[in-house]
Every structure is written in structure tokens, then in C-alpha cells.
Amino acid sequence: MVAQTPARAPARWRVGRLVERRVETPNAQTLVLELPDWPGHLPGQHVDVRLTAPDGYQAARSYSVAGPAVDGPGGPRIELTVQRVPDGEVSPYLIDVYREGDPVEVRGPLGGWFVWRPQETAPVLLVAGGSGVVPLMAMIRARRAAGSRVPFRLLYSVRTPADVIYADELRRRARDDLGLDVAYVYTREAPDGWRGEPHRIGLADVNNHGWPPDLEPLCYVCGPTGFVETAADLLVGLGHQTRRVKTERFGPTG
């Protein structure tokens, strides 16, 4: 296992190569990149991925690292889970065109606020909307890899059961990872036997599946801007300290 420590030198562009891909949902795939001189990262950090067209045009997007780096035959490997963005410049290429052995430029690790460190002892609440589960899954995986006994709770909001990223792994971890609880909110279609009607995340969800504020948990919220603002407001309204509610958002801010 590669040490989970952030780089001390300024992040620079590196050339990685695709060594494996996994289909997570109809619109999301996990790409395993080999980066020979990767400096290590913390769960919750992200990277920039840059593509360059033959005419010199460049496009870059940020993607969270989905778990701890691992050693491969050619050096460290990291995982990025990419969700297709309609009319996007980068995600359709990575999902439909990018092939094993192809190079891609990667800069990172980036970000030092939205991270979880295995030496933390406070309970953790993870609140995810859609592909916002990716950096939170990195924390779940890092917890298991470190042998941490810190209790984790994940509240995951998705449109339908088919949109659950890491569905099989989450089922397995909820069963086998002692101290990890996983709950879902479905906004459009719920699975058979699920209690309640599809709805957007609300006060009852956060109150029922989160931690009491007096336990002073660390709260991580990631997803689209509107989702993050709603979830963070709910947590603060329930009495959680603002400084212990860490957020990361993606998409338009309007």
C-alpha cells in the first residue's frame, strides 16, 4: 500500500496511463491510472485531468481520487470515478474513447480542507448527492485500510437504484465493515420494499441517519451545489458546528 501522505512540493502535471476500467452505473466508470512518480494523497483530495487535442486545444476537469493508492508493476495506481456530463468536453472522452495504455495528464493531489485523516477519533457523517459519493468512498476505503474503528455513517442521495455508484461494494462494506452504516434517499424511483416515497433529502433523513450534534461529529457533504447547500443548512439547523461541516460541490453555482 502506498503511504497516504499529501505531496509537499507544488502539484505538477504528470503523465498517467490507463491500466483498467470498471463500469459502475450506465453513466459512470472507474478508471485506474498508473502514475510512476505519484507522491501520495489524503482521502478527499482531487486531481486535475487535462486533455490536449491535435490542434493544441486543451480542456481540464477536476476529479476526486476514489481511494488509497496501491502499488502496481509500473508504479503507484490511483482510481478516478468519472460520471458522463452531457455535452462535456472531458468525461465523454474518458468514458468512450480513452483506452488502456493511453496517456493522460494528471496534476495533483489538490485540496487540503475536504480531507479525512485516519488519526481522527470523532464520529464521521458522510452526506453524498450523486457522484459526490466519490471522495466520501475514498474516506470509507481509507478507514478500512487503516484499521480505524471510528464510526462512519453514509447518507447517500440518488435518483434511482441504478444510479448508485459502488452499489455492490457499499452493500458488502455495510455488512462487513464494523462501524459503517449506509442509508439511502431516492429522489425519483425507490427499490421494491423501500419504506417511504421518493423525495429530496430533508430534515428527517439527516436527523434519523446522522449523528447527534453533541457528539461533535465531523460532517462531509459533497454533491451538486443545491444539494450541498441544503444538506449543510440542515446540519447547521440541527445544531452541528459550522466549522465541523465540510463541503465540496460541483456544477453551476446559480
Tab-separated table of C-alpha atoms in Angstrom:
chain	number	residue	atom	x	y	z
A	1	MET	CA	0.000	0.000	0.000
A	2	VAL	CA	1.344	3.448	-0.910
A	3	ALA	CA	1.612	5.836	2.042
A	4	GLN	CA	-1.352	8.157	2.364
A	5	THR	CA	0.511	11.452	2.678
A	6	PRO	CA	-0.016	14.607	0.653
A	7	ALA	CA	2.709	15.988	-1.579
A	8	ARG	CA	4.926	18.675	-0.079
A	9	ALA	CA	6.131	20.033	-3.419
A	10	PRO	CA	3.763	22.108	-5.584
A	11	ALA	CA	1.496	19.908	-7.679
A	12	ARG	CA	2.725	19.465	-11.222
A	13	TRP	CA	1.456	17.748	-14.324
A	14	ARG	CA	2.347	14.060	-14.605
A	15	VAL	CA	1.631	11.555	-17.344
A	16	GLY	CA	-0.536	8.639	-16.278
A	17	ARG	CA	-1.730	5.657	-18.285
A	18	LEU	CA	-4.985	3.750	-18.101
A	19	VAL	CA	-4.476	0.169	-16.868
A	20	GLU	CA	-8.062	-0.815	-16.010
A	21	ARG	CA	-11.651	0.401	-16.107
A	22	ARG	CA	-14.801	-0.696	-14.292
A	23	VAL	CA	-18.396	0.153	-15.123
A	24	GLU	CA	-20.171	1.496	-12.022
A	25	THR	CA	-23.505	2.672	-13.498
A	26	PRO	CA	-24.797	3.293	-17.031
A	27	ASN	CA	-23.224	6.758	-16.799
A	28	ALA	CA	-20.201	6.293	-14.549
A	29	GLN	CA	-16.952	4.370	-14.802
A	30	THR	CA	-13.898	3.977	-12.590
A	31	LEU	CA	-10.560	4.497	-14.336
A	32	VAL	CA	-7.412	3.032	-12.805
A	33	LEU	CA	-4.384	5.135	-13.732
A	34	GLU	CA	-0.758	4.204	-13.262
A	35	LEU	CA	1.371	7.186	-12.194
A	36	PRO	CA	5.022	6.140	-11.715
A	37	ASP	CA	6.027	9.091	-9.512
A	38	TRP	CA	2.790	9.698	-7.616
A	39	PRO	CA	3.632	11.401	-4.259
A	40	GLY	CA	0.628	10.052	-2.284
A	41	HIS	CA	-2.623	11.700	-1.229
A	42	LEU	CA	-5.198	12.001	1.535
A	43	PRO	CA	-8.778	10.666	1.259
A	44	GLY	CA	-10.912	13.500	-0.082
A	45	GLN	CA	-8.257	15.114	-2.278
A	46	HIS	CA	-8.713	15.508	-6.031
A	47	VAL	CA	-6.703	15.850	-9.228
A	48	ASP	CA	-6.975	17.813	-12.445
A	49	VAL	CA	-7.080	15.794	-15.661
A	50	ARG	CA	-6.023	17.578	-18.852
A	51	LEU	CA	-6.647	16.563	-22.457
A	52	THR	CA	-4.844	18.100	-25.429
A	53	ALA	CA	-6.294	17.937	-28.959
A	54	PRO	CA	-4.086	17.591	-32.069
A	55	ASP	CA	-4.613	21.306	-32.792
A	56	GLY	CA	-3.331	22.226	-29.321
A	57	TYR	CA	-6.696	22.937	-27.706
A	58	GLN	CA	-6.742	21.868	-24.064
A	59	ALA	CA	-9.542	21.045	-21.651
A	60	ALA	CA	-9.157	20.144	-17.981
A	61	ARG	CA	-11.558	18.942	-15.299
A	62	SER	CA	-11.214	18.031	-11.637
A	63	TYR	CA	-11.935	14.520	-10.332
A	64	SER	CA	-11.785	13.187	-6.795
A	65	VAL	CA	-9.448	10.291	-6.113
A	66	ALA	CA	-11.696	7.367	-5.231
A	67	GLY	CA	-9.485	5.504	-2.777
A	68	PRO	CA	-5.973	4.863	-1.470
A	69	ALA	CA	-3.175	4.495	-3.993
A	70	VAL	CA	-1.855	0.970	-4.451
A	71	ASP	CA	1.402	-0.356	-5.850
A	72	GLY	CA	1.337	-1.767	-9.378
A	73	PRO	CA	4.018	-3.325	-11.604
A	74	GLY	CA	4.809	0.073	-13.120
A	75	GLY	CA	4.355	2.220	-10.037
A	76	PRO	CA	1.524	3.628	-7.898
A	77	ARG	CA	-2.043	3.427	-9.171
A	78	ILE	CA	-4.970	5.697	-8.352
A	79	GLU	CA	-8.659	5.401	-9.176
A	80	LEU	CA	-10.873	8.137	-10.598
A	81	THR	CA	-14.626	7.623	-10.960
A	82	VAL	CA	-15.947	9.672	-13.872
A	83	GLN	CA	-19.619	10.403	-14.499
A	84	ARG	CA	-20.643	11.337	-18.003
A	85	VAL	CA	-21.627	15.000	-18.373
A	86	PRO	CA	-23.933	15.638	-21.348
A	87	ASP	CA	-22.110	17.808	-23.910
A	88	GLY	CA	-18.983	17.672	-21.731
A	89	GLU	CA	-15.501	18.062	-23.174
A	90	VAL	CA	-13.637	15.637	-20.930
A	91	SER	CA	-15.938	12.976	-19.423
A	92	PRO	CA	-17.278	11.604	-22.774
A	93	TYR	CA	-13.702	11.174	-23.982
A	94	LEU	CA	-12.608	9.403	-20.801
A	95	ILE	CA	-15.616	7.062	-20.894
A	96	ASP	CA	-15.988	6.404	-24.641
A	97	VAL	CA	-12.590	6.996	-26.284
A	98	TYR	CA	-9.818	6.615	-23.713
A	99	ARG	CA	-8.275	3.136	-23.915
A	100	GLU	CA	-5.896	1.028	-21.844
A	101	GLY	CA	-2.317	2.141	-22.359
A	102	ASP	CA	-3.298	5.639	-23.495
A	103	PRO	CA	-1.600	8.556	-21.711
A	104	VAL	CA	-3.346	11.394	-19.910
A	105	GLU	CA	-2.008	14.374	-17.978
A	106	VAL	CA	-2.780	14.476	-14.261
A	107	ARG	CA	-1.989	17.215	-11.728
A	108	GLY	CA	-2.297	16.666	-8.000
A	109	PRO	CA	-3.035	15.874	-5.321
A	110	LEU	CA	-5.049	19.041	-4.744
A	111	GLY	CA	-7.082	20.292	-1.793
A	112	GLY	CA	-6.378	20.131	1.916
A	113	TRP	CA	-9.661	21.130	3.578
A	114	PHE	CA	-12.076	18.420	2.467
A	115	VAL	CA	-9.997	15.520	3.757
A	116	TRP	CA	-10.246	12.880	6.459
A	117	ARG	CA	-7.164	11.695	8.300
A	118	PRO	CA	-7.053	8.188	9.802
A	119	GLN	CA	-5.780	9.574	13.116
A	120	GLU	CA	-9.113	11.375	13.645
A	121	THR	CA	-11.207	9.962	16.501
A	122	ALA	CA	-14.525	11.823	16.102
A	123	PRO	CA	-17.546	10.053	14.552
A	124	VAL	CA	-17.964	10.807	10.845
A	125	LEU	CA	-21.105	11.619	8.861
A	126	LEU	CA	-20.820	11.460	5.073
A	127	VAL	CA	-23.642	13.022	3.032
A	128	ALA	CA	-23.451	12.388	-0.712
A	129	GLY	CA	-25.504	13.503	-3.666
A	130	GLY	CA	-24.986	11.525	-6.891
A	131	SER	CA	-21.324	11.314	-7.891
A	132	GLY	CA	-20.479	13.317	-4.773
A	133	VAL	CA	-20.046	9.898	-3.171
A	134	VAL	CA	-16.599	9.515	-4.781
A	135	PRO	CA	-14.412	11.415	-2.262
A	136	LEU	CA	-16.553	10.040	0.573
A	137	MET	CA	-15.935	6.499	-0.664
A	138	ALA	CA	-12.235	7.314	-0.567
A	139	MET	CA	-12.669	8.045	3.146
A	140	ILE	CA	-14.594	4.807	3.706
A	141	ARG	CA	-11.888	2.807	1.939
A	142	ALA	CA	-9.109	4.622	3.817
A	143	ARG	CA	-10.834	3.881	7.132
A	144	ARG	CA	-10.823	0.158	6.379
A	145	ALA	CA	-7.238	0.204	5.074
A	146	ALA	CA	-6.035	1.959	8.246
A	147	GLY	CA	-7.914	-0.428	10.536
A	148	SER	CA	-9.705	2.555	12.104
A	149	ARG	CA	-12.592	1.904	14.482
A	150	VAL	CA	-14.053	5.398	14.106
A	151	PRO	CA	-17.802	5.010	13.434
A	152	PHE	CA	-18.881	6.165	9.969
A	153	ARG	CA	-22.358	6.856	8.642
A	154	LEU	CA	-23.060	7.438	4.952
A	155	LEU	CA	-26.306	9.062	3.791
A	156	TYR	CA	-26.419	8.747	0.003
A	157	SER	CA	-28.997	10.543	-2.175
A	158	VAL	CA	-29.520	9.215	-5.711
A	159	ARG	CA	-32.223	9.412	-8.357
A	160	THR	CA	-32.835	5.663	-8.712
A	161	PRO	CA	-31.251	2.406	-7.519
A	162	ALA	CA	-29.493	2.101	-10.902
A	163	ASP	CA	-27.655	5.357	-10.176
A	164	VAL	CA	-25.911	4.081	-7.035
A	165	ILE	CA	-22.167	4.225	-7.666
A	166	TYR	CA	-20.214	1.419	-5.948
A	167	ALA	CA	-23.521	-0.357	-5.226
A	168	ASP	CA	-22.059	-3.843	-4.712
A	169	GLU	CA	-19.135	-2.604	-2.668
A	170	LEU	CA	-21.348	-0.483	-0.438
A	171	ARG	CA	-23.598	-3.481	0.252
A	172	ARG	CA	-20.571	-5.555	1.152
A	173	ARG	CA	-18.995	-2.888	3.328
A	174	ALA	CA	-22.264	-2.150	5.140
A	175	ARG	CA	-22.326	-5.849	6.017
A	176	ASP	CA	-18.641	-6.451	6.762
A	177	ASP	CA	-17.059	-3.141	7.845
A	178	LEU	CA	-17.756	-2.928	11.573
A	179	GLY	CA	-18.906	0.575	12.479
A	180	LEU	CA	-20.052	1.599	8.988
A	181	ASP	CA	-23.752	2.320	8.383
A	182	VAL	CA	-25.184	3.146	4.950
A	183	ALA	CA	-28.603	4.717	4.239
A	184	TYR	CA	-30.150	5.950	1.002
A	185	VAL	CA	-32.515	8.667	-0.160
A	186	TYR	CA	-34.111	8.101	-3.580
A	187	THR	CA	-35.403	11.171	-5.362
A	188	ARG	CA	-37.180	9.655	-8.398
A	189	GLU	CA	-37.601	5.910	-8.043
A	190	ALA	CA	-37.159	3.726	-4.965
A	191	PRO	CA	-36.449	-0.023	-4.933
A	192	ASP	CA	-39.141	-2.543	-4.091
A	193	GLY	CA	-39.634	-2.843	-0.351
A	194	TRP	CA	-38.120	0.552	0.433
A	195	ARG	CA	-40.125	2.369	3.091
A	196	GLY	CA	-41.422	5.777	2.072
A	197	GLU	CA	-41.823	7.679	-1.168
A	198	PRO	CA	-39.083	9.138	-3.381
A	199	HIS	CA	-38.112	12.590	-2.098
A	200	ARG	CA	-35.274	15.049	-1.841
A	201	ILE	CA	-33.107	14.943	1.247
A	202	GLY	CA	-34.809	16.540	4.228
A	203	LEU	CA	-34.564	17.177	7.925
A	204	ALA	CA	-35.893	13.741	8.900
A	205	ASP	CA	-33.270	11.972	6.771
A	206	VAL	CA	-30.368	13.874	8.287
A	207	ASN	CA	-31.794	13.602	11.791
A	208	ASN	CA	-32.541	9.869	11.565
A	209	HIS	CA	-29.349	8.757	9.805
A	210	GLY	CA	-26.832	11.281	11.122
A	211	TRP	CA	-25.099	11.753	14.467
A	212	PRO	CA	-26.433	13.901	17.342
A	213	PRO	CA	-24.664	17.284	17.384
A	214	ASP	CA	-23.487	16.793	20.967
A	215	LEU	CA	-21.170	14.002	19.758
A	216	GLU	CA	-19.353	16.658	17.694
A	217	PRO	CA	-19.014	14.515	14.560
A	218	LEU	CA	-17.051	15.512	11.503
A	219	CYS	CA	-19.525	16.055	8.668
A	220	TYR	CA	-18.553	15.863	4.994
A	221	VAL	CA	-21.096	16.887	2.346
A	222	CYS	CA	-20.427	16.509	-1.389
A	223	GLY	CA	-22.623	16.770	-4.472
A	224	PRO	CA	-24.269	19.342	-6.740
A	225	THR	CA	-24.323	22.900	-5.405
A	226	GLY	CA	-28.019	22.974	-4.477
A	227	PHE	CA	-27.813	19.632	-2.714
A	228	VAL	CA	-24.751	20.665	-0.722
A	229	GLU	CA	-26.296	23.954	0.372
A	230	THR	CA	-29.488	22.208	1.502
A	231	ALA	CA	-27.701	19.430	3.392
A	232	ALA	CA	-25.255	21.810	5.075
A	233	ASP	CA	-28.102	24.105	6.165
A	234	LEU	CA	-29.964	21.109	7.620
A	235	LEU	CA	-26.905	20.049	9.612
A	236	VAL	CA	-26.297	23.522	10.984
A	237	GLY	CA	-30.006	23.888	11.749
A	238	LEU	CA	-29.839	20.692	13.802
A	239	GLY	CA	-27.047	22.186	15.884
A	240	HIS	CA	-23.871	20.956	14.226
A	241	GLN	CA	-20.932	23.346	14.473
A	242	THR	CA	-20.306	25.152	11.192
A	243	ARG	CA	-16.565	24.545	11.403
A	244	ARG	CA	-17.194	20.790	11.565
A	245	VAL	CA	-19.376	20.737	8.433
A	246	LYS	CA	-17.025	20.491	5.452
A	247	THR	CA	-18.453	20.834	1.962
A	248	GLU	CA	-17.358	20.220	-1.599
A	249	ARG	CA	-19.602	20.956	-4.528
A	250	PHE	CA	-19.652	20.664	-8.288
A	251	GLY	CA	-21.728	22.064	-11.124
A	252	PRO	CA	-23.133	25.554	-11.694
A	253	THR	CA	-23.410	27.908	-8.736
A	254	GLY	CA	-26.524	29.723	-9.886
